[in-house]
Short mmCIF file of C-alpha atoms in Angstrom, two decimals:
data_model
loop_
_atom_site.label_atom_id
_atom_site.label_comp_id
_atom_site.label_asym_id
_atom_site.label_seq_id
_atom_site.Cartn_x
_atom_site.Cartn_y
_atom_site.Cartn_z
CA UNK G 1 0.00 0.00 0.00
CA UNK G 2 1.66 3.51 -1.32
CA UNK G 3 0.71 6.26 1.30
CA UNK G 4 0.92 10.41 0.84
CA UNK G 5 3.98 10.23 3.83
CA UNK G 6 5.26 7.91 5.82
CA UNK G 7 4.66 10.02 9.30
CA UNK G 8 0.69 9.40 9.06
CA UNK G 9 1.22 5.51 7.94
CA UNK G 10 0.80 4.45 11.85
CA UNK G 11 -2.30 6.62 12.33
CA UNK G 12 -3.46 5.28 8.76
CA UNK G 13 -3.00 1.76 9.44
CA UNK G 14 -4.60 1.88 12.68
CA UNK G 15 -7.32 3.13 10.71
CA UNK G 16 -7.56 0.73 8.47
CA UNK G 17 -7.17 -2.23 11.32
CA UNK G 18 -10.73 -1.03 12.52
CA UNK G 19 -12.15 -0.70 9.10
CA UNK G 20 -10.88 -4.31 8.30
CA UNK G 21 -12.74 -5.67 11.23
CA UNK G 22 -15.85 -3.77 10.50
CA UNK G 23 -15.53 -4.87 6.82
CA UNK G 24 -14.62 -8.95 8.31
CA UNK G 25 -17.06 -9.29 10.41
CA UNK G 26 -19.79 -6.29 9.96
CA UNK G 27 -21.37 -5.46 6.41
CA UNK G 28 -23.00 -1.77 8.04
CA UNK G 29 -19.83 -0.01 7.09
CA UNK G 30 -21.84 0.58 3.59
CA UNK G 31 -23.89 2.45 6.10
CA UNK G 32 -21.52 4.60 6.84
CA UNK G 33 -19.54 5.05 4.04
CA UNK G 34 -22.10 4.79 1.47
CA UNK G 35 -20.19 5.75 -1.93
CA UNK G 36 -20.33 5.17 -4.20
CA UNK G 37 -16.51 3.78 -4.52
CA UNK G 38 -16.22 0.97 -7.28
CA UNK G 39 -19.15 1.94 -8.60
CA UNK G 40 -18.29 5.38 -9.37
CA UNK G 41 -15.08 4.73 -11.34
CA UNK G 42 -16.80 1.67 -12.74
CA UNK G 43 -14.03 -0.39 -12.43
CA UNK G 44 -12.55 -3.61 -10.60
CA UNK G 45 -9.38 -4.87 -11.18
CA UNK G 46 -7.57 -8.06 -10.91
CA UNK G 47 -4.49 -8.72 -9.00
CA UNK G 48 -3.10 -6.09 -7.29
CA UNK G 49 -3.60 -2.36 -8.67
CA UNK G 50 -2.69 0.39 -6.17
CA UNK G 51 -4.12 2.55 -8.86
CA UNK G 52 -7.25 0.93 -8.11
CA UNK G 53 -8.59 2.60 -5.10
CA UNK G 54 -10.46 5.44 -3.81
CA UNK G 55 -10.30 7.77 -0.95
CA UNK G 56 -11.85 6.83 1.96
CA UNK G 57 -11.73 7.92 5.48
CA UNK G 58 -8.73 9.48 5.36
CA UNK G 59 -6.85 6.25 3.64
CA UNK G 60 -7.73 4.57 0.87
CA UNK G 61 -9.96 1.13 -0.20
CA UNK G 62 -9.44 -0.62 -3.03
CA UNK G 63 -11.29 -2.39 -5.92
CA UNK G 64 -9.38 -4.93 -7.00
CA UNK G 65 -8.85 -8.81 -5.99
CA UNK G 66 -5.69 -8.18 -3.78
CA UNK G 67 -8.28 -6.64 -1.41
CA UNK G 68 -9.60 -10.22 -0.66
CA UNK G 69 -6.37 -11.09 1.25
CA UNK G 70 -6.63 -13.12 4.48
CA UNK G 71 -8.50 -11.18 7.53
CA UNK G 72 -6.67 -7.97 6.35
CA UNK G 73 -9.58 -6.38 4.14
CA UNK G 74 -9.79 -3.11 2.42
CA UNK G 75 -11.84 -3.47 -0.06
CA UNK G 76 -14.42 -0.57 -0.81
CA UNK G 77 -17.57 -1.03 0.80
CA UNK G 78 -19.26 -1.70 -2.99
CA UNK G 79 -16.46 -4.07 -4.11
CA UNK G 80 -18.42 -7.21 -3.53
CA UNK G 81 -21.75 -6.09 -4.94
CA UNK G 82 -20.46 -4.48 -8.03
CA UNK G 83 -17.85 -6.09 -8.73
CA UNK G 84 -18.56 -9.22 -7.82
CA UNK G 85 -22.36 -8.87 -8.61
CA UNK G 86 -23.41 -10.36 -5.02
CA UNK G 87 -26.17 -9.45 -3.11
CA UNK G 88 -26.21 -6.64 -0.91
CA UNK G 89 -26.30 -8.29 2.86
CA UNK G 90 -29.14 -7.96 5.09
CA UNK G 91 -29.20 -6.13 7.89
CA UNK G 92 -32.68 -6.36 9.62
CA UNK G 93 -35.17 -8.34 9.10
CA UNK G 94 -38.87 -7.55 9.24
CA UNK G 95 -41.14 -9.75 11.80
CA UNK G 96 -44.84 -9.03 12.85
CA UNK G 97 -44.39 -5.32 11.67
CA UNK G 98 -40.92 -4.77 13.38
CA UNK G 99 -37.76 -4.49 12.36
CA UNK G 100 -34.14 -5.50 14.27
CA UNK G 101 -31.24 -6.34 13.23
CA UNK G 102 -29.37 -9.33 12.36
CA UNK G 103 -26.92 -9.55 15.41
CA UNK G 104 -30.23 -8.83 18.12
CA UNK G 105 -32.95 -10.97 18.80
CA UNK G 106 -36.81 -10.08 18.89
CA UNK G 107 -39.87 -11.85 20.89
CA UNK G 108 -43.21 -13.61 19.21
CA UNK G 109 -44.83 -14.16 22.26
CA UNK G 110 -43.16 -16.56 24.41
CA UNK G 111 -40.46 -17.67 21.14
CA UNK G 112 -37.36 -16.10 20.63
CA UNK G 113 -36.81 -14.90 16.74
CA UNK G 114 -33.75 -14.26 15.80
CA UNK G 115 -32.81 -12.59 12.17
CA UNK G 116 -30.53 -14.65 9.90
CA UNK G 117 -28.63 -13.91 6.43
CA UNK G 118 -31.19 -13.09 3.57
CA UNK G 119 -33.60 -11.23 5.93
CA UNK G 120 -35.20 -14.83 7.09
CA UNK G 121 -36.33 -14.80 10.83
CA UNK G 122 -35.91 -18.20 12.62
CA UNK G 123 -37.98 -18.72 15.86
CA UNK G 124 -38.14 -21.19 18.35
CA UNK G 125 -41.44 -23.22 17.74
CA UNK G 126 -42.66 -24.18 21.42
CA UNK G 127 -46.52 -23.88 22.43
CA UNK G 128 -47.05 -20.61 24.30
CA UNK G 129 -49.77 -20.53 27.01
CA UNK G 130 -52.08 -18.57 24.63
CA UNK G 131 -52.32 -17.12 21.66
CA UNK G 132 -54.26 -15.29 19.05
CA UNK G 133 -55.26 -18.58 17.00
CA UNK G 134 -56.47 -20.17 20.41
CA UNK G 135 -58.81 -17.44 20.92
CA UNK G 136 -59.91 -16.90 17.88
CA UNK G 137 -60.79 -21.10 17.40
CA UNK G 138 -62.51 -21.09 20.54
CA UNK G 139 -64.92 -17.88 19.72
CA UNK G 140 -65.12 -19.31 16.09
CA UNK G 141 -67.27 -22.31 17.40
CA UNK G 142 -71.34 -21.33 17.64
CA UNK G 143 -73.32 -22.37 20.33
CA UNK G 144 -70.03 -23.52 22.53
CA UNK G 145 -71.64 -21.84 25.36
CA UNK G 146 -68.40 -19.81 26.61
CA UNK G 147 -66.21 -17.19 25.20
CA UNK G 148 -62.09 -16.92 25.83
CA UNK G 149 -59.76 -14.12 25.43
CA UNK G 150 -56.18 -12.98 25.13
CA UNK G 151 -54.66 -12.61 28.58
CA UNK G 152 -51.45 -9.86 28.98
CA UNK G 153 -51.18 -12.01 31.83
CA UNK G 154 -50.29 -15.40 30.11
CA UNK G 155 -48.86 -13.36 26.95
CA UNK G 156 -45.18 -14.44 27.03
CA UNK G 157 -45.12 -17.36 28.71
CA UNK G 158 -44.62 -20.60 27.42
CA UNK G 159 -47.51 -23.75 27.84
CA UNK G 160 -45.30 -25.74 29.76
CA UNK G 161 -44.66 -23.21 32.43
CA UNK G 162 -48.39 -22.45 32.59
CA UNK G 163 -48.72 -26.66 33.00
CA UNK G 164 -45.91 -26.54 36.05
CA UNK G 165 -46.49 -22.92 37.83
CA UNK G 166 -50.10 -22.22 37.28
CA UNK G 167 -52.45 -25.25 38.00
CA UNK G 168 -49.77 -27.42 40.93
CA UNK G 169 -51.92 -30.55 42.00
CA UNK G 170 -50.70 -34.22 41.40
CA UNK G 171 -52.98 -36.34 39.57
CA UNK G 172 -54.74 -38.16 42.59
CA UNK G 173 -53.05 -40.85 44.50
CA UNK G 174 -54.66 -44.07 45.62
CA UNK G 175 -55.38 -42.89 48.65
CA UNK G 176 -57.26 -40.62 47.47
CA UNK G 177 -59.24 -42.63 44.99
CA UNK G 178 -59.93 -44.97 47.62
CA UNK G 179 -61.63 -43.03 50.02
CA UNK G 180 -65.00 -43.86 51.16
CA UNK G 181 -67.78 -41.80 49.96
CA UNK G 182 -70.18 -40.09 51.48
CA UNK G 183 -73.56 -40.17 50.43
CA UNK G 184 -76.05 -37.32 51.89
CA UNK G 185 -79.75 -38.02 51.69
CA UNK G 186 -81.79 -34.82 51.33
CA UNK G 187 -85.15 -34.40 50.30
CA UNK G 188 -85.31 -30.65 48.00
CA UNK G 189 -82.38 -28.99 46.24
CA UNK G 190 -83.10 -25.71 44.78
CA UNK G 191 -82.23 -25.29 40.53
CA UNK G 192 -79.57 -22.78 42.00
CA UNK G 193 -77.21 -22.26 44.66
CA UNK G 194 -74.43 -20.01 45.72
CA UNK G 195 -72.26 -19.85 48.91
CA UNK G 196 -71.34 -16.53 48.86
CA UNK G 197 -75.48 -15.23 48.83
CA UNK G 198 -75.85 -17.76 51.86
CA UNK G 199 -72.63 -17.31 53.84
CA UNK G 200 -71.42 -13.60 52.44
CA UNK G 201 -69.11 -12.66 55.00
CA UNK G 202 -67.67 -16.62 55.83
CA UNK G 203 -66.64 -16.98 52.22
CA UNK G 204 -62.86 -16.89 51.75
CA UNK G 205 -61.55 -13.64 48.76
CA UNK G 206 -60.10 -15.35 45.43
CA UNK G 207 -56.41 -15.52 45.43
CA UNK G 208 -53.76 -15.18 43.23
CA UNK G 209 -51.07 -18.08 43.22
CA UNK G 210 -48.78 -16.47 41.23
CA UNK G 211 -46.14 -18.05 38.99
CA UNK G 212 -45.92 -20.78 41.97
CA UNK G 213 -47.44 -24.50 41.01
CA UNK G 214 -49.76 -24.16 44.33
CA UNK G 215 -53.50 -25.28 44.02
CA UNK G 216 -53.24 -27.82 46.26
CA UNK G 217 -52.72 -26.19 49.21
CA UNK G 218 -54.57 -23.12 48.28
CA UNK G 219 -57.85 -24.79 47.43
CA UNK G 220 -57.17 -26.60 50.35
CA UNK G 221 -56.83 -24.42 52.69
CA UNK G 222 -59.59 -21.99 51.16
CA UNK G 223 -62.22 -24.86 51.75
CA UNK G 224 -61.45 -25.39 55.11
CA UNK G 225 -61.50 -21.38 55.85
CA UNK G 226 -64.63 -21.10 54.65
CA UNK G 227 -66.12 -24.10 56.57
CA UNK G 228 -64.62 -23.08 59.64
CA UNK G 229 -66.37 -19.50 59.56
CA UNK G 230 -69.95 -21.65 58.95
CA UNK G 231 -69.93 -23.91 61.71
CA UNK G 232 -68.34 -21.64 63.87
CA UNK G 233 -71.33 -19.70 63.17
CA UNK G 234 -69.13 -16.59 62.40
CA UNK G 235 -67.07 -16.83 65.48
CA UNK G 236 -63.78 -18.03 63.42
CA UNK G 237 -64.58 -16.13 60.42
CA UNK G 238 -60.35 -16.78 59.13
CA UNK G 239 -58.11 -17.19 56.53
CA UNK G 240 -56.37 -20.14 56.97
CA UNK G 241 -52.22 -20.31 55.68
CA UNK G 242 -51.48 -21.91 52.20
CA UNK G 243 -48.17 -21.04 52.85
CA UNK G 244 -47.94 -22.82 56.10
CA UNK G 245 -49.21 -26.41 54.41
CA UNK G 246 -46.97 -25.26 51.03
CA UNK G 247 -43.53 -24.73 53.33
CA UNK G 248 -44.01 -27.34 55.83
CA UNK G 249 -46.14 -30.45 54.34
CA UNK G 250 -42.83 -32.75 53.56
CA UNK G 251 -41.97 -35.49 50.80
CA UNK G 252 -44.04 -32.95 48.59
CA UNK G 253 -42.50 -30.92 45.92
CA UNK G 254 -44.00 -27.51 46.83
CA UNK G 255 -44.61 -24.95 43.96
CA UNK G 256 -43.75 -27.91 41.69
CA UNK G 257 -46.79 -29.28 43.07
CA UNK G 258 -48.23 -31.78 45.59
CA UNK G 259 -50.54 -34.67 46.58
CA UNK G 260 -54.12 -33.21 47.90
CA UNK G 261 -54.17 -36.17 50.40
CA UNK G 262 -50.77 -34.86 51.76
CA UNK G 263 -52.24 -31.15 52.36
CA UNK G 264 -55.14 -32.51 54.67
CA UNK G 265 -53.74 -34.82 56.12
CA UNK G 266 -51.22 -32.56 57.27
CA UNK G 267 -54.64 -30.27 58.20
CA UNK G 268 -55.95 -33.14 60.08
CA UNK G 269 -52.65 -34.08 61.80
CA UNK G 270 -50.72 -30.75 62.51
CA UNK G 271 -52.61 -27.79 62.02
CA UNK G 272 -51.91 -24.59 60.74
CA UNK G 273 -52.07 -20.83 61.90
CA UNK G 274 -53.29 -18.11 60.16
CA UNK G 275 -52.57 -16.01 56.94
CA UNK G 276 -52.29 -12.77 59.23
CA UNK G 277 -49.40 -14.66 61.06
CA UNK G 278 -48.18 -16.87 58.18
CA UNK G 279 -48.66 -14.42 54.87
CA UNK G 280 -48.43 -16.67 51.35
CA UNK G 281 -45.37 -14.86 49.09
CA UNK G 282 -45.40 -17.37 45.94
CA UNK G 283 -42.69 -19.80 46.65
CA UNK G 284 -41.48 -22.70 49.34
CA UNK G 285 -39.65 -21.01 52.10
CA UNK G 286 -38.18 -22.88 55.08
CA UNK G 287 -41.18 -23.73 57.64
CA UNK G 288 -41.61 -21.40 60.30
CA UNK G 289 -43.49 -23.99 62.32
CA UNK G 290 -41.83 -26.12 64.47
CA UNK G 291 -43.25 -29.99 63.55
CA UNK G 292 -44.43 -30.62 67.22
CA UNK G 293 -45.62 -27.32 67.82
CA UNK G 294 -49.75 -26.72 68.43
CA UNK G 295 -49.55 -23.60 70.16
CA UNK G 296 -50.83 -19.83 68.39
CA UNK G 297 -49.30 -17.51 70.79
CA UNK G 298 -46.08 -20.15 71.03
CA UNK G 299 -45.43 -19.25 67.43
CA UNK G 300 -46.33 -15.42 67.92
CA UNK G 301 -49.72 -15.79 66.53
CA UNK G 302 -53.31 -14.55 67.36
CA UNK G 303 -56.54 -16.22 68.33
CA UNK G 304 -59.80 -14.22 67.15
CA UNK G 305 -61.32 -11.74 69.50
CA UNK G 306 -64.04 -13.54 71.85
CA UNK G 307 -62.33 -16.70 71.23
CA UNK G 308 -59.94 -18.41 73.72
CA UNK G 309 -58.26 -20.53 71.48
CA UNK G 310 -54.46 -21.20 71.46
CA UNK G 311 -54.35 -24.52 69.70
CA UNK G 312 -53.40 -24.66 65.84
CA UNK G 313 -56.55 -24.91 63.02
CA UNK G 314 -57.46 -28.19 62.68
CA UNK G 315 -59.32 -30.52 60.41
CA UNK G 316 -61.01 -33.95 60.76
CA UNK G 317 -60.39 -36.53 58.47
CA UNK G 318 -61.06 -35.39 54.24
CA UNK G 319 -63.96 -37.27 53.03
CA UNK G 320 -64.92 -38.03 49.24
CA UNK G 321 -68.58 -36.94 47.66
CA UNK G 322 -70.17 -39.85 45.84
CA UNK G 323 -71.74 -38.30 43.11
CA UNK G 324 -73.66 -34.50 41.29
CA UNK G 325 -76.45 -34.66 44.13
CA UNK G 326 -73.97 -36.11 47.18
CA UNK G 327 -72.09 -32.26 45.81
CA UNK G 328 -74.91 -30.06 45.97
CA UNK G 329 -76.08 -31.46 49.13
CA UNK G 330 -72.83 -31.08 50.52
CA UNK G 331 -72.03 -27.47 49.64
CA UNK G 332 -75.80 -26.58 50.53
CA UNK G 333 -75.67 -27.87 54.04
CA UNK G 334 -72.43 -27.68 55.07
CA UNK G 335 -70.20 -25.60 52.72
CA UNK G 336 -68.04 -25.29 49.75
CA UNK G 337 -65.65 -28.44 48.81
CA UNK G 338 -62.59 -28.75 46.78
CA UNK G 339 -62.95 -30.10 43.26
CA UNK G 340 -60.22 -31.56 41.05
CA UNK G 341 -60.22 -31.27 37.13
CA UNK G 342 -58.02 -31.89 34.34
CA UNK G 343 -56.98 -28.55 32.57
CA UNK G 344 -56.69 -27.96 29.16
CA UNK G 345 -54.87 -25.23 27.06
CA UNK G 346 -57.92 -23.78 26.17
CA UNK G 347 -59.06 -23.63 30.05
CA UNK G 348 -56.12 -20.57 30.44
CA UNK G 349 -58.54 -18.09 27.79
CA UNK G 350 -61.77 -18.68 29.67
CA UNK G 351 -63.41 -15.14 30.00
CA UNK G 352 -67.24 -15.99 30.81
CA UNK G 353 -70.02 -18.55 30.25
CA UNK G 354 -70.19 -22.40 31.11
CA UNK G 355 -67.03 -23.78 30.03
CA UNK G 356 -66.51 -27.25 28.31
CA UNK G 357 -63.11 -28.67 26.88
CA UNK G 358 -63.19 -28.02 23.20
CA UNK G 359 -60.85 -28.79 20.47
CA UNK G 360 -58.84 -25.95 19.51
CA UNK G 361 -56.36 -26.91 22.02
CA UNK G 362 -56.42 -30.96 20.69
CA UNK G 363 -53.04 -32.66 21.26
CA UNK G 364 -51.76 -30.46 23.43
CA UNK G 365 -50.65 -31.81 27.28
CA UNK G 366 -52.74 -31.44 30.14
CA UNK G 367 -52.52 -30.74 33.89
CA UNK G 368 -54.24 -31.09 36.95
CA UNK G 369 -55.69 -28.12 38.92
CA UNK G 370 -57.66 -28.25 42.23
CA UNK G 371 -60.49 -25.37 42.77
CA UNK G 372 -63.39 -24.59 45.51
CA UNK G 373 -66.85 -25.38 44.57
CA UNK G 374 -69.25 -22.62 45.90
CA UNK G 375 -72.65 -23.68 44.34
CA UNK G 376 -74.16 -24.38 40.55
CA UNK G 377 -77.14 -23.38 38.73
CA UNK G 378 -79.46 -24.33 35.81
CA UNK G 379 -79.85 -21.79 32.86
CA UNK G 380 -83.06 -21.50 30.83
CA UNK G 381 -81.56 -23.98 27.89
CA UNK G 382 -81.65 -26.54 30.45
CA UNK G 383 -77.29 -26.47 30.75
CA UNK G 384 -76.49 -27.31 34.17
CA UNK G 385 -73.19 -25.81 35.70
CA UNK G 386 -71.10 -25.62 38.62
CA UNK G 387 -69.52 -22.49 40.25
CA UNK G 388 -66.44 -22.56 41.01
CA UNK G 389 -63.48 -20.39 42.75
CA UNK G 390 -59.84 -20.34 41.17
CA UNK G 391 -56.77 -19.09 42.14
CA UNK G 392 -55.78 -17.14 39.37
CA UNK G 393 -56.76 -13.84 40.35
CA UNK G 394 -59.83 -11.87 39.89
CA UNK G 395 -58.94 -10.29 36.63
CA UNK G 396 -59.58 -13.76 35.32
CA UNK G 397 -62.42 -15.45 34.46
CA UNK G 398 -65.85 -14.53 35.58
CA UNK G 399 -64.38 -11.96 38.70
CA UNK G 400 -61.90 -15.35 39.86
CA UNK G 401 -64.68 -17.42 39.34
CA UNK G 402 -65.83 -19.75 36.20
CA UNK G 403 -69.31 -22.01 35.67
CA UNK G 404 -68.17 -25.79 34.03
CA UNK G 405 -70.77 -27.78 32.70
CA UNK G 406 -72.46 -30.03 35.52
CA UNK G 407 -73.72 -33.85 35.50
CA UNK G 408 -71.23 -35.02 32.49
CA UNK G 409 -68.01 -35.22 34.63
CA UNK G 410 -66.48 -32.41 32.30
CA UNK G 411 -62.83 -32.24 32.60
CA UNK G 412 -63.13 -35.12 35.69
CA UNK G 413 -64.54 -31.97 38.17
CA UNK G 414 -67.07 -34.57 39.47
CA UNK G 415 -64.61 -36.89 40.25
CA UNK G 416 -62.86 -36.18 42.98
CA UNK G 417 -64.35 -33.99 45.28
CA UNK G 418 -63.20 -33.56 48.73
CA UNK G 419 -64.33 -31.83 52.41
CA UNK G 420 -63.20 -32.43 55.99
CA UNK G 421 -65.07 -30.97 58.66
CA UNK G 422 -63.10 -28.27 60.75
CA UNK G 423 -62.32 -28.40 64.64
CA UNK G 424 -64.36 -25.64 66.16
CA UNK G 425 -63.68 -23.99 69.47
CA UNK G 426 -65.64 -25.13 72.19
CA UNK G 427 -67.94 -21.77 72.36
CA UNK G 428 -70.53 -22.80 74.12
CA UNK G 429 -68.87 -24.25 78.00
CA UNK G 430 -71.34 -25.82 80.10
CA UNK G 431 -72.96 -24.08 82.96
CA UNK G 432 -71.46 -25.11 86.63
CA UNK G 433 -74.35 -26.81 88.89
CA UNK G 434 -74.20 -24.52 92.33
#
């Protein structure tokens, strides 16, 4: 290379070091130093030609072959189009009506796209929770009795994770499937029923579970609030801790999810204290309950004003329901229960109306998710339907809540229904004979 003096050729070739790596490995130079170079003089040369170059940048670039050399390139920033009649590189690509560029990465919901050489974008193919196809299947189909929509909440998040951190219960054990079921004989059932317009201020507020696989202890523990405020008569109107059963129920896997048997037995057997004294935060801390303990105040907890208890909440033994009237009774006379039903993808885009499995989500995997029963009704059609509590939040849904279809076992929710009946305190001491 011939330069003007020799005093500048440090300075120059410095120069050209960082245009050689920005012509190596990065084709926006052109952007830069737009031209036109070879172009201009319409000419390329072969070999080596130090007539053959152009000014650029203070130094020069060159249009002939030589400029090809190794990792030391200083060819003009045309050479290879014109002279070599190859396409101009891409450097962006275009995706859902944005543009980035090749060396960054853009998101399609829960895939990552990333932009490759001729302007193609590649993205990662896995399901996402939900998505604009989903919803628009699901509203597509007439008379389907239920409507979905597009969540921001679920937008971004893959299927899989919604499967693992948003449903949480265990697909029942043995035990569980075993249990001996209760059979209530009652004589009238009214066409409709809700908890909350018999019991308004014992039923339990819908939660939020957050990003934590958790339904099994939430449900759980949201049954058993609810009954103890009823047969307590309002003296024990509580919230019961799903954090206590999530931290400290062992050889359960926590907000990967757990064994509905475990969480009342562990009810039934140890107790738990409050959600004033034991707040739920979303994931498995260490237990702040010693195993042995049964004492509130012990543990720096409170009993309810008017009530002298100091001994943890407490359950009986859960029971199973044997059938759609065993339910209704159930819930009518004594309380809401916990149901257990299969969950499909289509289940995450619920917005209203009784809900049935349909198949716009077909092949994709399923779940388990555990939910409170509060009552069921009959519409004018003749559709039966349950109402049910879920711990997703009350921005989903019917206000937290959501009707399935009722005497068809729809997604198993008659299956496996479970209550316990809670330990009251003793209110009501007997008078002393003087």
């Amino acid at each position: 290379m011939i330069f003007k003096d020799s005093c500048a050729s440090t300075k120059i070739w410095v120069l050209f070091g960082m245009i050689t790596l920005v012509v190596s490995f990065d084709h926006t130079l052109k952007d830069d130093f737009p031209g036109p170079y070879c172009s201009r003089i319409n000419q390329c040369c072969n070999d080596r030609q130090d007539g053959c170059s152009l000014p650029i940048a203070n130094t020069l670039c060159y249009c002939d072959e030589f400029c090809e050399r190794g990792h030391v390139s200083d060819c003009c920033p045309d050479y290879r189009t014109f002279c070599l009649n190859e396409p101009a590189p891409i450097q962006s690509c275009l995706h859902n009506g944005v543009y980035f560029h090749k060396f960054n990465t853009t998101r399609d919901n829960c895939n990552e796209c990333r932009c490759l050489d001729g302007g193609i974008v590649d993205c990662d193919r896995d399901l996402c929770l939900t998505d604009d196809n989903l919803v628009r299947n699901v509203n597509s189909i007439h008379r389907l009795g239920w409507s979905a929509r597009k969540y921001d909440e679920w937008w971004g998040h893959k299927y899989a994770e919604g499967l693992t951190k948003r449903l949480g219960t265990k697909e029942p054990t043995y035990r569980v499937k075993a249990m001996s079921r209760l059979h209530n004989i009652v004589d009238h059932l009214p066409r409709s029923f809700n908890s909350i317009d018999k019991w308004a201020s014992y039923i339990s507020d819908v939660l939020d579970q957050g990003w934590c696989g958790s339904s099994w202890v939430i449900s759980t523990a949201s049954v058993a609030s609810d009954r103890f405020a009823i047969q307590s008569r309002g003296k024990e109107v509580i919230q019961l801790s799903p954090q206590n059963i999530l931290s400290c129920t062992r050889r359960q896997q926590g907000c990967n999810g757990g064994h509905l048997d475990a969480a009342w037995r562990y009810l039934h057997k140890q107790g738990v204290v409050d959600e004033s004294c034991y707040p739920y935060v979303g994931y498995r801390d260490a237990c702040k309950i010693p195993h042995n303990s049964r004492s509130l105040r012990n543990n720096g907890c409170r009993s309810y004003s008017g009530v002298d208890r100091d001994e943890l909440y407490t359950v009986g033994p859960a029971y199973s329901l044997n059938n759609e009237t065993d339910i209704m009774a159930e819930i009518f006379m004594s309380g809401p229960v916990q149901a257990t039903l299969t969950v499909y993808r289509d289940f995450f885009s619920y917005s209203g109306g009784i809900y049935r499995h349909t198949a716009a989500s077909r092949g994709s995997p399923v779940g388990f998710h555990s939910v409170k029963l509060i009552g069921w009704g009959e519409e004018h059609d003749g559709n039966k339907y349950w109402i049910a509590t879920n711990s997703w939040g009350t921005w989903w849904g019917e206000h937290g809540n959501f009707r399935i279809l009722r005497g068809s076992n729809e997604c198993g929710i008659e299956e496996y229904v479970l209550a316990a009946w809670p330990n009251v305190y003793n209110y009501f001491k007997p008078k002393s004979i003087s």
